Coordinates of N, CA and C in Angstrom, one line a residue:
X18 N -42.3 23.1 73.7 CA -41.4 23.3 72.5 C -40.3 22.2 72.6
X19 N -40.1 21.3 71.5 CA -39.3 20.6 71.7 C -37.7 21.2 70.8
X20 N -36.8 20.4 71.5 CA -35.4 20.8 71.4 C -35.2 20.3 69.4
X21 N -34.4 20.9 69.0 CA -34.1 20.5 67.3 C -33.0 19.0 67.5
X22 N -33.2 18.2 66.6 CA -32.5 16.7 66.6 C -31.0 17.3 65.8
X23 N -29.9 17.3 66.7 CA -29.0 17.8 65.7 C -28.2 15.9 65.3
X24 N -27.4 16.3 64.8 CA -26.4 15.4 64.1 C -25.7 14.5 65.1
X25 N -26.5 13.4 65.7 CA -24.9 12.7 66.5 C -24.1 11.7 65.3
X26 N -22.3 12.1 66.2 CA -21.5 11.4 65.3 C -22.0 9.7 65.2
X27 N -21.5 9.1 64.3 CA -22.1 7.3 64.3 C -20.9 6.7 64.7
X28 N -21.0 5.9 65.3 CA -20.0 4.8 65.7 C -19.6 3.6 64.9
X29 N -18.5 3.6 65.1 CA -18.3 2.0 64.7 C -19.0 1.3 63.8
X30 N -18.8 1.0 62.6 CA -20.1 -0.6 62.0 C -21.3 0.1 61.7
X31 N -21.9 1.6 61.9 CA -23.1 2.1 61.7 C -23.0 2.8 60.5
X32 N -24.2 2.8 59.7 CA -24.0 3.5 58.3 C -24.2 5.1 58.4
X33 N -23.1 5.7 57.4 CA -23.9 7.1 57.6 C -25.4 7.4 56.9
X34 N -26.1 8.4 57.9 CA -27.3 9.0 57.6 C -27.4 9.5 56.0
X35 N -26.4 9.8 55.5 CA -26.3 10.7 54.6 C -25.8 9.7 52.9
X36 N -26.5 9.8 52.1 CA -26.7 8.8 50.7 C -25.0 9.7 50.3
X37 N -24.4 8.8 49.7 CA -23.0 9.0 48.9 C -23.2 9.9 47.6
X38 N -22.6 10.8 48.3 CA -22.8 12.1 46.4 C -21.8 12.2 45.4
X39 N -21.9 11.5 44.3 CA -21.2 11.5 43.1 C -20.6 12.1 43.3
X40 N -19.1 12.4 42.6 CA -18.3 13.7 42.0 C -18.5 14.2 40.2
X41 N -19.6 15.4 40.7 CA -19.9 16.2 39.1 C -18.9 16.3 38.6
X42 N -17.6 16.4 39.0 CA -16.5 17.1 38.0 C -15.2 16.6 38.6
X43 N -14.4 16.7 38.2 CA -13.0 16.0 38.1 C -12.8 17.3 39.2
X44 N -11.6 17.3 40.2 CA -10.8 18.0 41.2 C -10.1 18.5 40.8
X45 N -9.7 19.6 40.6 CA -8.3 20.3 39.9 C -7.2 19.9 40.7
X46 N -6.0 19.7 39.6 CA -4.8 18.9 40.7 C -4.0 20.3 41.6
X47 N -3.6 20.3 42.5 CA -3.2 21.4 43.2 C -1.9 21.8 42.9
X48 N -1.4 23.0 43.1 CA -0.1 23.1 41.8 C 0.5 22.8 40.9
X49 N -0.6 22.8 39.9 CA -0.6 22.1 38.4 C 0.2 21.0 38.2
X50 N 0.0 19.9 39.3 CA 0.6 18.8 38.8 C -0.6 18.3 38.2
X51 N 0.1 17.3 37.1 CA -0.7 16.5 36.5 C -0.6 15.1 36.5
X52 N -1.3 14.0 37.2 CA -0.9 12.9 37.6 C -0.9 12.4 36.6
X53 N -1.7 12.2 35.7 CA -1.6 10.9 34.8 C -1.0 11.0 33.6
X54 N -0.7 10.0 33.1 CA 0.2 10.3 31.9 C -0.2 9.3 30.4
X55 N -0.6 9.9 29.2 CA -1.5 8.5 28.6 C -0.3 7.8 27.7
X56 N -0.2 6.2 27.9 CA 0.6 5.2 27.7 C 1.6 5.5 26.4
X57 N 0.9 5.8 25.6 CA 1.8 6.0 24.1 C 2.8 7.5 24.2
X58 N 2.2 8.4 24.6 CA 3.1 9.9 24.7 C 4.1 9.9 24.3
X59 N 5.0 8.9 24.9 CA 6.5 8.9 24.8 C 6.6 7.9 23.6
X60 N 6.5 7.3 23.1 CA 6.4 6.4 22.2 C 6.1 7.0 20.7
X61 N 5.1 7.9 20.8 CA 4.4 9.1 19.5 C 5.7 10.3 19.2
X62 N 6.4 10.3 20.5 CA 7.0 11.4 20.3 C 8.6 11.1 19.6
X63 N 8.8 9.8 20.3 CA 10.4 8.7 19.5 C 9.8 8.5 18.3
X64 N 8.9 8.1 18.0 CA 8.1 8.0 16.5 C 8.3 9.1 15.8
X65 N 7.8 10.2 16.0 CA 8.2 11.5 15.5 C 9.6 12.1 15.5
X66 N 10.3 11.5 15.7 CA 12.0 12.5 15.6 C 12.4 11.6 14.7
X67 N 12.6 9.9 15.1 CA 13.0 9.3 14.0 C 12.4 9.1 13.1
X68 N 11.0 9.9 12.6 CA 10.6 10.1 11.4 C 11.5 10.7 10.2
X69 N 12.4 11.5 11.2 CA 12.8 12.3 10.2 C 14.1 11.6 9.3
X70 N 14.6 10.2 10.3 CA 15.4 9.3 9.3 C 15.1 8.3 8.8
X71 N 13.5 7.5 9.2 CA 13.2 6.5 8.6 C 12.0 7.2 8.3
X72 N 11.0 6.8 7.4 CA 10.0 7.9 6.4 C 8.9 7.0 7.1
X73 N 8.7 5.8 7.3 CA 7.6 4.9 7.6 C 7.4 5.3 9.3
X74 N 8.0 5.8 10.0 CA 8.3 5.9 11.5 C 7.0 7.2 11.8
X75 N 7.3 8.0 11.1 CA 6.6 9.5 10.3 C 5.1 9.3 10.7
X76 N 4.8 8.3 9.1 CA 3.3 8.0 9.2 C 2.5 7.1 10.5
X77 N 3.7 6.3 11.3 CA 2.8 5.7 12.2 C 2.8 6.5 13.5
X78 N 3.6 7.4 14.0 CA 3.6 8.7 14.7 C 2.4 9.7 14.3
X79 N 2.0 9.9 13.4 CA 1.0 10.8 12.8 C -0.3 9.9 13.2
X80 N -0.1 8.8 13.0 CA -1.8 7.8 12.9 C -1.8 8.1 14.6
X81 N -0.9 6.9 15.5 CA -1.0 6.9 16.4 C -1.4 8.5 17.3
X82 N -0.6 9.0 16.4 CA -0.8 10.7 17.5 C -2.7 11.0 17.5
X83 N -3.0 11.1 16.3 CA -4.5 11.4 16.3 C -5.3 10.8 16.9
X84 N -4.8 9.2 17.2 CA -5.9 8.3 17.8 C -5.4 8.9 19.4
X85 N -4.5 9.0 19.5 CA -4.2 9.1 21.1 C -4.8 10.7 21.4
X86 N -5.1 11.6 20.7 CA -5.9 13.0 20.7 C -7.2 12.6 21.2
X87 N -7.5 11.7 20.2 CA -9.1 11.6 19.9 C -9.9 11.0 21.8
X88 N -8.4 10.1 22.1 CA -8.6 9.3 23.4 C -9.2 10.4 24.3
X89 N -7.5 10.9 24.0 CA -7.6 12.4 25.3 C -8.7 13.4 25.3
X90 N -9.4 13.7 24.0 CA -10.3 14.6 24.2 C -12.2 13.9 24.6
X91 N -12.1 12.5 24.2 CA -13.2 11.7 24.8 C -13.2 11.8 26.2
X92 N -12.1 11.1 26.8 CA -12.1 11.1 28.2 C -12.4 12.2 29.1
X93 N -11.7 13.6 28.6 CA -12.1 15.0 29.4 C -10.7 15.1 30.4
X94 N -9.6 13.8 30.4 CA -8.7 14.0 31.9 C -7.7 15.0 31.1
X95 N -6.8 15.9 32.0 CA -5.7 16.2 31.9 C -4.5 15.7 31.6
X96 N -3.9 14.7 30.6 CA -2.5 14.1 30.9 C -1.5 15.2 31.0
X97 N -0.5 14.6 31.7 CA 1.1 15.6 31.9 C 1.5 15.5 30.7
X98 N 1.6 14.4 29.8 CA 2.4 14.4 28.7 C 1.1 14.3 27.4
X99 N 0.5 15.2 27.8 CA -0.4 15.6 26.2 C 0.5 16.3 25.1
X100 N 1.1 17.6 26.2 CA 2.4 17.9 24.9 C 2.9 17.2 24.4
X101 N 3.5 15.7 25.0 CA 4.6 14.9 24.0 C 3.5 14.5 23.0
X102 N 2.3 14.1 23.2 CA 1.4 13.5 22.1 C 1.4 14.3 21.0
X103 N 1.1 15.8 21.3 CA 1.0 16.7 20.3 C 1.6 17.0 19.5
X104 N 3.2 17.4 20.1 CA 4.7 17.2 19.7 C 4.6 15.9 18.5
X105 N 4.8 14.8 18.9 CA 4.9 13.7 18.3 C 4.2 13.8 17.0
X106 N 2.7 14.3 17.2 CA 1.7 14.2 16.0 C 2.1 15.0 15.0
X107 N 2.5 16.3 15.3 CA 3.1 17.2 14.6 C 4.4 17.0 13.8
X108 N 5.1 16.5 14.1 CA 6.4 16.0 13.7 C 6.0 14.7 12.6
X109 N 5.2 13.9 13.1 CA 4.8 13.3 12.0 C 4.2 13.4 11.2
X110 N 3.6 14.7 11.3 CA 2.6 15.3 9.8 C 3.9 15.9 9.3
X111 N 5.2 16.6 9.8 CA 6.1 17.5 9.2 C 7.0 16.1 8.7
X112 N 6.9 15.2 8.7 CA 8.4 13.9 8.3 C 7.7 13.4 7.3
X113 N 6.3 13.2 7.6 CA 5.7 12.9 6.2 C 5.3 13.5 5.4
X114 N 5.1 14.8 5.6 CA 5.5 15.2 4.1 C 6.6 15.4 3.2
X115 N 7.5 15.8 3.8 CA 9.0 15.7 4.0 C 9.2 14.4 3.5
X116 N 9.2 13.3 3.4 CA 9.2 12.3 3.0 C 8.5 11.9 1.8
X117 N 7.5 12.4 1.5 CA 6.4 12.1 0.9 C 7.2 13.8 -0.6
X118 N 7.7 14.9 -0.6 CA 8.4 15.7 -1.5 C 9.8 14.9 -1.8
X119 N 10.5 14.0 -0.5 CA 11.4 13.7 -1.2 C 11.3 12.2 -2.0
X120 N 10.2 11.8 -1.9 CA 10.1 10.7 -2.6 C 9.8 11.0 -4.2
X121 N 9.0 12.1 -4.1 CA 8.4 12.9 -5.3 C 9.7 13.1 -6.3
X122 N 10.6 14.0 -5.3 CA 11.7 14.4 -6.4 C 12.6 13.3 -6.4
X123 N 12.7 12.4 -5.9 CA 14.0 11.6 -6.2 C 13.4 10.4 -7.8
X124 N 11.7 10.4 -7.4 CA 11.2 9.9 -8.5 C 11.3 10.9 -9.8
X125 N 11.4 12.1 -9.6 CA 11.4 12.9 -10.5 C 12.8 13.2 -11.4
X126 N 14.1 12.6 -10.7 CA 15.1 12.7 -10.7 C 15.2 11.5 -11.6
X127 N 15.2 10.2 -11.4 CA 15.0 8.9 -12.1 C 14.3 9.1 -13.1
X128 N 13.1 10.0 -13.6 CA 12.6 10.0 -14.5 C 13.4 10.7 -15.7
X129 N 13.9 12.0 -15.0 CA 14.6 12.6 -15.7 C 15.9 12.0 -16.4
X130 N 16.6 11.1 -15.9 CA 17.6 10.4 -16.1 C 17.4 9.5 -17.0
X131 N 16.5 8.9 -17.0 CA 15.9 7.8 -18.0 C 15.9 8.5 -19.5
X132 N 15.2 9.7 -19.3 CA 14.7 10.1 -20.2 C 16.1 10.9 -21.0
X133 N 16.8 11.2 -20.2 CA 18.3 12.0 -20.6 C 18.8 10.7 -21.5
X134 N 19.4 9.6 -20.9 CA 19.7 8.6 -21.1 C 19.2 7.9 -23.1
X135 N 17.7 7.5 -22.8 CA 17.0 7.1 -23.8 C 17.2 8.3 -25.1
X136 N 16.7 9.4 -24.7 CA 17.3 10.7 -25.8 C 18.7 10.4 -26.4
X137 N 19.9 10.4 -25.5 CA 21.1 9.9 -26.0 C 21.2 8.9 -26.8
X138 N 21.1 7.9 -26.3 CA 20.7 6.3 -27.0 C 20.0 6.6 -28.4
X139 N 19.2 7.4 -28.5 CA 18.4 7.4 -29.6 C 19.2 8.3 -30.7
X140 N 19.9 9.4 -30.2 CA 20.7 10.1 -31.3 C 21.7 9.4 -31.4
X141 N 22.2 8.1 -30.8 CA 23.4 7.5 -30.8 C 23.1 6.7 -32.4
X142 N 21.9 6.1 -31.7 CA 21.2 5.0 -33.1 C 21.0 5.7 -34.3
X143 N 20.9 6.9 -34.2 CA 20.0 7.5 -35.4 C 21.1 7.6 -36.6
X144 N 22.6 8.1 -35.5 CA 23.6 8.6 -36.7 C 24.0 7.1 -37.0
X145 N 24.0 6.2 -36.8 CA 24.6 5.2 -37.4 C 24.0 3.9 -38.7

């Protein structure tokens, strides 16, 4: 009966016995840190606050936010600052509309004025 061949360690310069096995799945980070952080986050999220005083700040906070979602949900990683992206996106969907009602009424306001204006003008002409 022969003895079973167990495992000797390898030395030095020798290959292991054993072929390299992928990683099926990403490592969960250990006390919910989250290492990585994706490039724009912080940038989507300045975009979104000063949406709320420049109107054009809004819409490029809103574009960029969805493209940087779209990133994050392709890739499958965890970022730490996915909230700020979220945050950011959201704020720009809320500045641009917000922007987009007050552009509405201030045109609506001009309209009205014209139209106040021209009416006067016209009863001005008429009596004379």
């Amino acid at each position: 009966m022969s003895q079973p061949q167990y495992h000797q360690p390898y030395g030095y310069g020798q290959q292991s016995p054993y072929p390299p096995q992928p990683y099926p799945y990403q490592q969960p980070s250990p006390y919910g840190y989250l290492p990585a952080e994706h490039p724009q986050g912080t940038t989507i999220l300045v975009l979104g606050i000063v949406g709320f005083f420049v109107f054009p700040c809004g819409i490029v906070a809103w574009y960029m936010g969805n493209k940087a979602m779209k990133e994050i949900q392709a890739s499958g990683i965890r970022y730490g600052n996915e909230s700020n992206v979220n945050i950011g996106r959201i704020l720009g969907m809320v500045t641009t509309i917000l922007g987009i009602v007050g552009v509405a009424l201030a045109l609506a306001y001009v309209v009205f004025w014209f139209v106040l204006m021209f009416g006067m003008m016209a009863s001005v002409t008429a009596t004379y």
